[in-house]
XYZ file of C-alpha atoms in Angstrom:
651
model
C 38.611 -35.512 20.308
C 38.636 -31.888 21.423
C 35.784 -29.759 19.630
C 37.355 -26.648 18.466
C 34.355 -25.018 17.566
C 32.173 -23.261 20.002
C 28.633 -24.775 20.962
C 26.843 -21.681 19.852
C 23.244 -23.126 20.562
C 23.990 -23.148 24.426
C 26.728 -20.362 24.514
C 25.129 -17.666 26.394
C 26.421 -14.225 28.004
C 27.537 -15.547 31.441
C 29.474 -18.508 29.564
C 31.418 -15.706 27.383
C 32.123 -13.830 30.155
C 33.397 -16.722 32.336
C 35.676 -17.912 29.352
C 37.194 -14.460 28.952
C 38.276 -14.327 32.814
C 39.463 -17.800 31.952
C 41.968 -16.657 29.538
C 43.200 -13.701 31.559
C 45.935 -15.696 33.809
C 47.608 -17.103 30.572
C 47.179 -14.128 28.490
C 47.755 -11.241 30.933
C 50.038 -12.625 33.870
C 50.254 -9.342 35.591
C 46.659 -8.573 35.835
C 45.534 -9.832 39.095
C 42.798 -7.473 39.896
C 39.711 -9.307 38.473
C 36.910 -7.773 40.271
C 33.691 -6.950 38.492
C 34.322 -2.933 38.584
C 37.663 -3.314 36.960
C 37.345 -1.439 33.712
C 39.112 -4.322 31.843
C 36.549 -6.637 33.095
C 33.514 -4.126 32.218
C 35.437 -4.312 28.523
C 35.130 -8.098 28.342
C 31.256 -7.898 29.420
C 30.844 -5.473 26.528
C 32.611 -7.974 24.206
C 30.387 -10.722 25.649
C 27.524 -8.945 25.265
C 28.230 -8.063 21.573
C 28.738 -11.712 20.958
C 25.958 -12.997 22.315
C 23.697 -10.656 20.527
C 25.526 -11.821 17.418
C 25.316 -15.151 18.165
C 21.424 -14.497 18.879
C 20.657 -12.749 15.682
C 22.674 -15.673 13.512
C 19.509 -18.016 13.925
C 16.811 -15.394 14.105
C 17.071 -13.502 10.785
C 14.289 -11.293 10.020
C 11.790 -12.380 7.387
C 12.466 -9.297 5.303
C 16.362 -10.187 5.753
C 16.138 -13.869 4.834
C 13.871 -12.775 1.535
C 16.653 -10.392 0.585
C 19.323 -12.800 1.178
C 17.302 -15.652 -0.791
C 16.787 -12.838 -3.907
C 20.636 -12.965 -4.175
C 20.186 -16.500 -5.353
C 17.320 -15.950 -7.501
C 14.738 -17.245 -5.041
C 11.661 -15.480 -4.149
C 8.253 -16.295 -2.027
C 5.499 -17.796 -4.075
C 1.875 -19.692 -3.050
C 1.247 -22.910 -4.172
C 1.444 -24.257 -7.050
C -1.331 -26.435 -8.550
C -0.716 -29.962 -9.746
C -1.262 -30.747 -13.819
C -2.131 -33.914 -15.541
C -3.714 -35.410 -18.694
C -6.866 -37.564 -18.761
C -6.842 -39.739 -21.434
C -9.756 -41.024 -23.270
C -11.818 -44.653 -23.275
C -11.187 -46.393 -26.563
C -12.883 -45.057 -29.432
C -15.699 -47.765 -29.365
C -16.606 -46.889 -25.465
C -16.167 -42.729 -26.415
C -19.656 -41.407 -24.648
C -19.441 -38.138 -26.108
C -21.197 -39.323 -29.479
C -21.018 -36.812 -32.573
C -18.684 -34.446 -30.458
C -18.902 -32.219 -27.410
C -17.819 -28.744 -26.269
C -16.175 -28.480 -22.485
C -15.549 -24.999 -21.031
C -12.805 -23.572 -19.761
C -12.074 -24.215 -15.844
C -14.762 -26.726 -15.926
C -14.775 -28.981 -12.806
C -13.655 -32.286 -13.713
C -14.126 -35.331 -11.086
C -11.750 -38.171 -10.167
C -13.144 -41.476 -8.830
C -11.777 -40.954 -5.233
C -11.556 -37.783 -3.161
C -9.069 -35.615 -4.245
C -9.082 -31.515 -4.173
C -10.787 -30.022 -7.148
C -9.145 -30.300 -10.495
C -10.432 -28.161 -13.527
C -10.053 -28.147 -17.196
C -7.092 -25.530 -18.611
C -8.904 -24.530 -21.466
C -12.083 -24.988 -23.548
C -11.973 -28.211 -25.574
C -13.579 -29.710 -28.213
C -14.004 -33.640 -28.244
C -14.424 -34.493 -31.861
C -15.945 -37.889 -33.292
C -13.427 -38.173 -35.831
C -11.594 -41.407 -35.776
C -7.688 -41.404 -36.120
C -6.807 -43.709 -38.963
C -3.203 -43.579 -39.415
C 0.374 -42.103 -38.002
C 2.570 -41.665 -40.656
C 6.364 -39.954 -40.378
C 7.580 -37.938 -43.747
C 11.056 -36.781 -43.976
C 12.113 -33.816 -45.832
C 13.338 -36.006 -48.698
C 10.060 -38.075 -49.174
C 10.862 -41.066 -47.149
C 8.175 -42.288 -45.076
C 7.449 -44.625 -41.934
C 4.178 -46.112 -40.865
C 3.553 -45.504 -37.170
C -0.103 -46.564 -36.859
C 0.624 -49.915 -35.058
C 3.214 -48.685 -32.424
C 1.253 -45.599 -32.152
C -0.167 -45.812 -28.452
C 1.546 -48.983 -27.112
C 4.279 -49.380 -24.327
C 7.645 -49.534 -25.132
C 10.943 -47.344 -26.550
C 7.969 -45.442 -28.778
C 8.991 -43.969 -31.716
C 10.654 -41.000 -33.676
C 7.778 -38.928 -34.809
C 10.068 -36.695 -36.818
C 12.827 -39.037 -37.677
C 16.463 -39.194 -36.326
C 17.367 -35.785 -37.277
C 13.925 -33.892 -36.674
C 15.133 -31.065 -39.159
C 12.963 -28.515 -41.336
C 10.418 -30.031 -43.459
C 10.071 -33.518 -41.389
C 6.427 -34.079 -40.605
C 3.984 -36.377 -38.819
C 0.994 -36.917 -40.743
C -2.520 -38.112 -38.856
C -5.343 -39.520 -41.051
C -8.631 -38.881 -39.748
C -12.078 -40.073 -40.677
C -15.230 -38.768 -39.492
C -16.735 -35.449 -38.632
C -14.121 -32.837 -36.894
C -16.619 -30.660 -35.342
C -19.245 -31.248 -33.027
C -22.829 -30.143 -34.123
C -22.875 -27.021 -32.035
C -19.291 -26.084 -32.315
C -20.013 -23.301 -34.240
C -21.464 -21.374 -31.089
C -17.694 -21.896 -29.119
C -15.000 -20.337 -31.103
C -12.450 -20.512 -28.503
C -12.854 -24.313 -28.288
C -9.532 -26.233 -29.013
C -8.727 -29.611 -30.486
C -6.344 -31.322 -27.971
C -3.841 -33.830 -28.807
C -2.058 -35.902 -26.160
C 1.151 -36.542 -26.648
C 3.122 -39.339 -24.361
C 6.904 -39.944 -23.662
C 8.062 -43.108 -22.504
C 9.477 -43.155 -19.162
C 13.224 -42.213 -18.821
C 13.163 -40.246 -22.248
C 12.809 -36.786 -22.872
C 12.347 -33.939 -20.186
C 10.791 -34.569 -17.119
C 7.196 -32.590 -16.578
C 8.864 -31.459 -13.373
C 7.761 -31.189 -9.833
C 6.847 -27.482 -9.873
C 9.160 -25.020 -9.092
C 10.783 -24.405 -5.987
C 10.760 -21.300 -5.838
C 9.533 -18.149 -7.715
C 11.546 -15.802 -9.985
C 11.463 -13.699 -13.281
C 9.090 -15.448 -15.865
C 11.140 -17.570 -18.305
C 11.199 -16.646 -21.462
C 8.778 -18.634 -23.594
C 10.050 -21.517 -25.560
C 10.601 -20.987 -29.256
C 7.597 -23.154 -30.999
C 9.473 -25.699 -33.300
C 6.564 -26.685 -35.496
C 3.799 -25.811 -37.474
C 0.325 -27.712 -37.823
C -1.782 -27.608 -40.788
C -5.470 -29.370 -41.859
C -5.478 -30.479 -45.248
C -8.773 -31.342 -46.780
C -8.473 -32.590 -50.242
C -6.189 -30.093 -51.800
C -7.009 -27.209 -49.609
C -4.664 -26.676 -46.297
C -6.066 -24.596 -43.199
C -3.404 -23.294 -40.676
C -4.118 -24.492 -37.118
C -2.747 -21.855 -34.395
C -0.753 -23.687 -31.786
C -2.641 -22.397 -28.244
C -0.810 -24.128 -25.873
C 1.827 -26.815 -26.348
C 2.880 -27.973 -22.884
C 4.928 -30.511 -24.336
C 7.766 -28.284 -25.438
C 8.021 -29.328 -28.645
C 7.250 -33.072 -28.236
C 10.118 -33.326 -25.510
C 7.636 -34.053 -22.590
C 4.296 -35.758 -21.854
C 1.641 -33.259 -22.432
C -1.238 -31.654 -24.666
C -0.852 -29.605 -27.925
C -4.158 -27.524 -28.300
C -5.113 -26.521 -31.693
C -7.442 -23.654 -32.921
C -9.327 -25.038 -35.715
C -11.247 -21.327 -36.075
C -9.976 -21.235 -39.663
C -11.217 -24.731 -40.710
C -14.727 -24.598 -42.367
C -17.506 -26.069 -40.421
C -18.707 -28.133 -44.120
C -15.380 -30.062 -43.816
C -15.225 -33.413 -45.270
C -15.143 -36.752 -43.339
C -11.729 -37.530 -44.461
C -8.776 -35.198 -43.676
C -5.206 -35.255 -42.533
C -3.557 -33.215 -39.762
C 0.281 -32.361 -40.319
C 2.723 -31.278 -37.838
C 5.836 -29.898 -39.795
C 9.260 -29.194 -38.677
C 9.969 -25.510 -38.615
C 13.470 -23.944 -39.748
C 16.124 -25.334 -37.748
C 14.200 -28.421 -36.737
C 14.010 -29.603 -33.184
C 17.053 -29.532 -30.429
C 16.872 -32.875 -30.101
C 14.948 -35.519 -31.984
C 11.748 -36.262 -30.067
C 10.572 -39.858 -29.164
C 7.046 -40.341 -27.927
C 4.907 -43.732 -27.338
C 1.567 -41.942 -28.187
C -0.339 -39.193 -29.859
C -4.003 -39.371 -29.678
C -6.914 -36.841 -29.789
C -9.647 -35.903 -27.366
C -6.866 -35.711 -24.611
C -8.107 -33.202 -21.746
C -5.358 -31.123 -19.964
C -6.224 -30.754 -16.281
C -4.938 -28.866 -13.279
C -5.676 -28.505 -9.450
C -6.700 -24.849 -9.132
C -9.999 -23.548 -7.828
C -11.375 -19.998 -8.353
C -12.743 -18.084 -5.404
C -14.740 -15.301 -5.215
C -14.980 -12.829 -1.960
C -17.566 -10.358 -2.021
C -18.493 -7.351 0.120
C -22.025 -6.362 -0.631
C -21.836 -3.305 2.075
C -18.383 -2.047 1.128
C -15.633 -0.904 2.889
C -15.408 2.256 5.314
C -13.169 4.107 2.895
C -10.172 4.767 5.710
C -6.842 5.336 4.873
C -4.168 2.634 4.918
C -7.074 0.058 5.172
C -5.875 -3.473 5.405
C -8.584 -6.617 4.471
C -7.331 -9.724 5.192
C -8.484 -12.632 2.946
C -8.212 -15.656 5.346
C -7.372 -17.856 1.887
C -5.773 -20.828 2.822
C -3.849 -21.910 -0.457
C -3.771 -18.665 -1.980
C -2.097 -18.782 -5.290
C 0.630 -15.704 -6.138
C 3.758 -16.063 -8.373
C 5.007 -14.203 -11.206
C 3.278 -16.716 -12.961
C -0.049 -17.117 -11.156
C -2.174 -14.278 -11.159
C -2.583 -12.150 -7.870
C -6.258 -11.162 -6.571
C -8.167 -8.944 -8.893
C -9.880 -6.022 -7.199
C -13.563 -4.341 -8.629
C -15.927 -1.830 -7.519
C -19.226 -1.928 -8.607
C -20.280 1.847 -8.860
C -23.604 3.507 -10.297
C -21.385 3.835 -13.716
C -20.713 0.279 -13.587
C -17.734 -2.098 -12.394
C -14.460 -0.273 -11.942
C -11.560 -2.510 -11.662
C -8.497 -1.566 -9.699
C -4.891 -2.339 -10.382
C -1.958 -4.032 -8.393
C 0.616 -2.127 -7.201
C 4.035 -3.035 -6.531
C 4.665 -0.438 -4.140
C 2.084 2.263 -2.832
C 4.671 4.795 -1.904
C 4.996 5.489 -5.703
C 1.452 6.151 -6.567
C -0.576 9.064 -6.816
C -3.820 10.370 -4.996
C -5.874 9.470 -8.084
C -4.348 6.121 -8.737
C -7.118 3.155 -8.163
C -4.452 0.726 -6.773
C -4.177 -1.427 -4.042
C -1.152 -3.648 -2.762
C -1.084 -7.428 -2.025
C 0.781 -8.736 1.101
C 2.088 -12.393 0.032
C 3.059 -13.193 3.603
C -0.035 -12.094 5.532
C -2.587 -12.523 2.807
C -4.230 -9.285 2.796
C -4.992 -6.620 0.612
C -4.150 -2.659 1.396
C -5.768 0.238 0.096
C -4.088 3.718 -0.252
C -4.123 6.513 2.058
C -5.414 9.228 -0.334
C -1.782 10.458 -1.087
C 0.083 7.536 -2.024
C -3.036 5.548 -3.746
C -6.632 6.557 -3.871
C -8.799 5.991 -0.964
C -11.032 3.093 -1.686
C -14.944 4.481 -2.123
C -16.633 4.020 0.818
C -19.580 1.604 1.188
C -19.475 0.668 -2.330
C -20.043 -2.957 -3.154
C -16.552 -4.955 -3.777
C -15.922 -8.191 -5.130
C -12.499 -10.058 -4.984
C -11.104 -12.693 -7.523
C -8.327 -14.984 -6.344
C -7.282 -18.576 -7.328
C -6.105 -21.093 -4.233
C -4.303 -24.601 -4.815
C -3.967 -27.626 -2.506
C -0.345 -27.493 -3.843
C 1.262 -31.130 -3.060
C -2.177 -32.655 -1.783
C -2.995 -32.548 -5.678
C -0.209 -35.114 -7.015
C -2.439 -37.871 -7.309
C -1.282 -41.884 -8.459
C -1.870 -42.714 -11.884
C -4.963 -44.673 -13.183
C -7.485 -42.801 -11.644
C -11.073 -42.693 -13.661
C -12.309 -39.031 -14.364
C -15.947 -37.700 -15.530
C -16.507 -34.323 -16.816
C -19.795 -32.246 -16.805
C -22.251 -32.721 -19.810
C -20.500 -36.124 -20.768
C -22.252 -39.409 -19.000
C -20.292 -42.066 -17.551
C -16.545 -42.632 -17.087
C -14.451 -40.136 -19.573
C -11.203 -41.645 -19.031
C -7.820 -42.204 -16.881
C -4.905 -40.516 -16.112
C -2.031 -42.854 -17.392
C 0.654 -40.561 -15.583
C 0.709 -39.102 -12.363
C -0.371 -35.756 -11.946
C 2.472 -33.818 -10.983
C 3.698 -30.274 -10.241
C 2.114 -29.679 -7.177
C 4.059 -27.927 -4.391
C 3.440 -26.315 -1.564
C 4.072 -22.497 -0.491
C 7.433 -21.162 0.038
C 7.778 -19.010 2.879
C 10.724 -17.313 4.204
C 11.637 -20.189 6.682
C 11.658 -22.377 3.102
C 13.821 -19.937 1.348
C 16.583 -20.066 3.915
C 16.605 -23.677 3.611
C 16.485 -23.507 -0.556
C 19.146 -20.957 -0.438
C 21.497 -23.113 1.872
C 20.868 -26.218 -0.934
C 21.763 -23.534 -3.862
C 24.823 -22.410 -2.218
C 26.169 -25.697 -1.991
C 24.982 -27.445 -5.027
C 25.212 -24.570 -7.478
C 28.334 -24.668 -9.710
C 29.411 -21.894 -11.937
C 31.095 -22.794 -15.195
C 34.693 -21.431 -14.457
C 37.196 -23.156 -16.311
C 37.241 -24.905 -19.951
C 36.832 -28.236 -18.275
C 34.008 -27.155 -16.303
C 32.371 -25.944 -19.747
C 33.022 -29.154 -21.781
C 31.391 -31.352 -18.579
C 28.129 -28.927 -18.312
C 27.858 -29.444 -22.483
C 28.558 -33.191 -22.225
C 25.821 -33.274 -18.881
C 23.345 -31.561 -21.066
C 20.182 -34.016 -21.116
C 18.313 -35.234 -24.000
C 20.285 -33.575 -26.478
C 22.844 -36.151 -27.481
C 26.030 -34.454 -27.147
C 28.965 -37.011 -27.458
C 31.847 -34.462 -27.958
C 32.811 -31.026 -26.718
C 35.889 -29.024 -26.580
C 36.627 -25.885 -25.817
C 38.628 -23.342 -28.173
C 41.519 -21.473 -26.679
C 41.795 -17.682 -26.269
C 43.365 -16.983 -29.413
C 41.268 -19.832 -31.895
C 38.120 -18.151 -31.096
C 36.689 -18.120 -34.577
C 35.143 -14.537 -35.804
C 35.377 -12.943 -32.158
C 32.609 -10.520 -31.655
C 34.478 -6.959 -31.939
C 32.253 -5.668 -28.932
C 33.258 -8.566 -26.928
C 36.501 -9.167 -24.622
C 35.692 -12.435 -23.036
C 34.304 -15.206 -25.222
C 34.554 -18.800 -24.258
C 33.727 -20.931 -27.367
C 32.641 -24.436 -27.100
C 32.699 -26.923 -30.186
C 30.497 -29.616 -29.728
C 29.459 -32.845 -31.761
C 25.616 -34.687 -31.689
C 25.841 -38.483 -31.688
C 25.246 -40.206 -35.172
C 23.626 -42.965 -33.885
C 25.503 -45.210 -36.244
C 24.428 -43.320 -39.337
C 26.905 -42.773 -41.962
C 28.502 -38.931 -42.570
C 26.470 -37.227 -45.807
C 28.065 -34.572 -47.754
C 26.499 -31.231 -46.943
C 24.480 -32.416 -43.916
C 25.648 -30.937 -40.373
C 23.837 -32.808 -37.462
C 24.497 -30.101 -35.449
C 21.327 -27.649 -36.142
C 21.197 -24.316 -35.185
C 18.252 -25.277 -33.027
C 20.345 -27.799 -31.018
C 23.159 -25.413 -30.870
C 20.979 -22.683 -29.266
C 19.280 -25.340 -26.951
C 22.845 -26.153 -25.364
C 23.835 -22.652 -24.945
C 20.228 -21.637 -23.396
C 21.025 -24.146 -20.942
C 24.390 -23.420 -20.039
C 24.000 -19.229 -19.796
C 22.897 -19.243 -16.442
C 26.104 -20.895 -15.061
C 28.328 -18.305 -16.919
C 30.117 -15.960 -14.827
C 29.428 -12.145 -14.910
C 31.288 -10.549 -17.572
C 32.129 -13.537 -19.779
C 30.142 -14.651 -23.061
C 29.669 -18.109 -24.388
C 29.494 -19.466 -27.836
C 28.387 -22.919 -28.610
C 29.178 -23.862 -32.491
C 29.638 -26.731 -34.935
C 32.543 -27.683 -36.361
C 33.443 -26.662 -39.947
C 33.407 -30.004 -41.970
C 34.967 -30.602 -45.365
C 33.784 -33.738 -47.017
C 36.375 -36.397 -47.791
C 36.714 -39.548 -49.557
C 39.580 -41.879 -49.807
C 40.406 -43.740 -53.142
C 43.106 -46.358 -52.871
C 44.393 -49.411 -54.812
C 46.304 -51.910 -52.586
C 48.501 -55.146 -53.292
C 47.679 -58.012 -51.724
C 50.676 -60.731 -50.643
C 50.488 -63.708 -53.096
C 49.973 -65.829 -50.163
C 47.065 -63.745 -48.794
C 43.388 -64.129 -49.509
C 42.648 -60.691 -50.805
C 38.945 -60.780 -50.417
C 38.371 -59.371 -46.878
C 41.149 -56.600 -47.395
C 38.852 -54.165 -49.045
C 36.375 -54.142 -45.895
C 39.459 -54.253 -43.696
C 40.806 -51.125 -45.234
C 37.190 -49.011 -45.078
C 37.029 -50.428 -41.792
C 40.525 -48.840 -40.776
C 39.673 -45.620 -42.601
C 36.337 -45.295 -40.600
C 38.256 -45.800 -37.426
C 40.874 -43.678 -38.255
C 38.736 -40.781 -39.085
C 36.137 -41.059 -36.371
C 34.871 -37.986 -34.735
C 32.209 -38.899 -32.273
C 33.512 -41.535 -29.952
C 31.476 -44.772 -29.395
C 30.242 -46.948 -26.222
C 34.311 -48.044 -25.819
C 35.934 -44.925 -26.093
C 37.754 -45.156 -29.317
C 39.919 -42.210 -30.179
C 38.375 -39.037 -32.426
C 39.943 -37.221 -35.054
C 41.237 -34.000 -33.191
C 40.185 -30.351 -34.112
C 42.281 -28.755 -36.959
C 44.237 -31.522 -37.424
C 45.392 -31.645 -41.400
C 45.038 -34.881 -43.203
C 48.247 -36.382 -44.643
C 48.362 -38.987 -47.582
C 51.301 -40.339 -46.694
C 49.969 -41.449 -42.997
C 46.967 -43.136 -44.486
C 49.328 -45.006 -46.984
C 51.305 -46.042 -44.109
C 48.475 -47.013 -41.966
C 46.870 -49.049 -44.922
C 50.472 -50.478 -45.811
C 50.499 -52.213 -41.874
C 47.406 -54.151 -42.702
C 47.881 -57.762 -42.570
C 48.079 -59.311 -45.598
C 49.180 -56.050 -47.515
C 52.219 -55.837 -50.054
C 52.330 -52.145 -50.683
C 49.942 -49.339 -51.985
C 50.100 -48.416 -55.331
C 48.266 -45.582 -55.077
C 46.082 -43.170 -52.757
C 44.259 -39.916 -53.652
C 42.048 -37.878 -51.546
C 38.662 -36.260 -53.104
C 35.750 -33.974 -51.835
C 32.177 -35.038 -52.281
C 31.229 -37.087 -55.668
C 34.969 -37.232 -56.413
C 35.316 -33.487 -56.653
C 38.926 -32.107 -55.821
C 40.292 -32.509 -52.012
C 40.553 -28.796 -50.829
C 42.045 -28.982 -47.539
C 41.448 -25.284 -45.961
C 44.820 -23.523 -45.127
C 45.469 -22.303 -42.625
C 43.038 -24.914 -40.751
C 40.264 -23.186 -38.605
C 40.540 -24.451 -34.909
C 37.198 -25.974 -35.051
C 37.982 -28.101 -38.356
C 37.433 -31.790 -38.945
C 37.248 -33.921 -41.788
C 33.868 -35.522 -42.897
C 34.813 -38.998 -43.906
C 32.015 -40.284 -46.803
C 32.555 -43.817 -46.399
C 30.192 -44.640 -49.095
C 32.112 -42.819 -51.396
C 35.443 -44.257 -50.399
C 36.739 -46.890 -52.960
C 39.342 -49.614 -52.009
C 40.376 -51.842 -54.612
C 42.555 -54.904 -53.761
C 44.832 -56.590 -56.179
C 46.781 -59.778 -55.849
C 50.619 -58.916 -56.204
C 52.742 -60.947 -58.796
C 55.766 -60.206 -56.783
C 57.302 -62.256 -53.901
C 57.896 -59.821 -50.916
C 59.807 -61.125 -48.158
C 57.713 -61.506 -44.836
């Protein structure tokens, strides 16, 4: 086959000139003088030289050019990211910390096999208290015992129930002393609860960021924590939640500073859903205390006791393999020791914007070096004063370790526990060459939401939120459009009922659930367009009917058959077989219901059929119907009365 595309890898100046001269007889037959001094040949050589330079530059882009192009796609360089994991303690009977222990923040933890340096993420208080029971209590008072299933492998359990709505609770009962004997001396120590999510459920812990970008907005806290001792309730501040609201395997760290040291030996810790609840009902397999969150990060210190020369534009190479830097990881810190004490200097993004008295330095991530000012743009470094530089390093992907390793910690003898899951999230640094690859990959794979079909597919594709139905409203059907917006795309989404019947006044699509869908879709919306994700407007519906069964037909199964027909007719979320659903904004017609009941086998006629709202209130169908309206059939309030006909009807 003829290859139409030129081979740019091997094409050079001579080949381009030869190609141009070879085309002359066909393109310009009257041009017969092809000597090198002909002005036309010189023009061909000039074009060949320009093309050769352009071909060369295609594969030899400067580092700053690569970074600029990658930034257009939201990718910027970053240093390595450290792996993270959890160390789950040995069974309580083998706990080696006795009456309790305090573990310092960033204390080194040691694995049972050679690995890079890991450390604790926070100061942790190991409590001697024993977890006695685990209970789910819903807002309506319904309770479910979770003690036996907690910590066992399998599908897990729903700690806040199917809806995970406001007021639902996860209750942990404890027995024994909460605080270690010396806990009062360390006020920043936290209680650590490990949460484990079954495999394939919840959001992945992730493999770390592929490249750096703007700091992500902090996730909204979806729950409050309390400690209840008899009748006194003490608030527990959530210091850190790597579970993202019980959605992934991680640790929840609680500050017990408000709890007195004289606490009794029997108490309860409660996790309660805040207003709005969770975006999706969490499912976990275990929640246990004394789980240690660890990270593969090592702090380094570089000292210059004799200081620096104080020369202008002084550059100081760090020579630090694995140096961490990103929008989330701190850059190196610089401190000079003066006769008046320590003098910290600040990091500047651009020295050219700094004044002569600004105590700043610049960090060159590409060359792993620091640069000080020249006395005009940034202050000169003080000459020959001791200098200390603090920075963090990580081994990146090398820190991703398999599960099942044993771990030990300082001040606690023996083996503390094991990591039940792999340590994950460690990735190597992303430089300009890697940015080029990631930018090309993002160009190929990233897909913006352009059409309504794109928006529907994107909503149905949101993971772990049980989106089973999504429809886009037309431009003229947008309910209460914002007055200051011109282009608003509105999505109506419905949540999986998981087999539960509809209840009057209960909207499964909570504001938190809708907000999470919108948050995940917004980055894919076109510039200048706005997205609104809303729930349907429901009107409760109950059908009360009396039907006559044919004289030759058993009337017993007719009531259940009629109820099943109503449930199928007014289905608003599809099932596994893809059954049809009630369209948005379709009116309910009593005659349609009567006709369908009459078509059931064995029905002679329908004596009466009436529509009601919840609790036999009058049926009030909105007029006009909103574009996102749906009837909400209350199957438990429907009543089908079957009587045997006394008249012989023809078949």
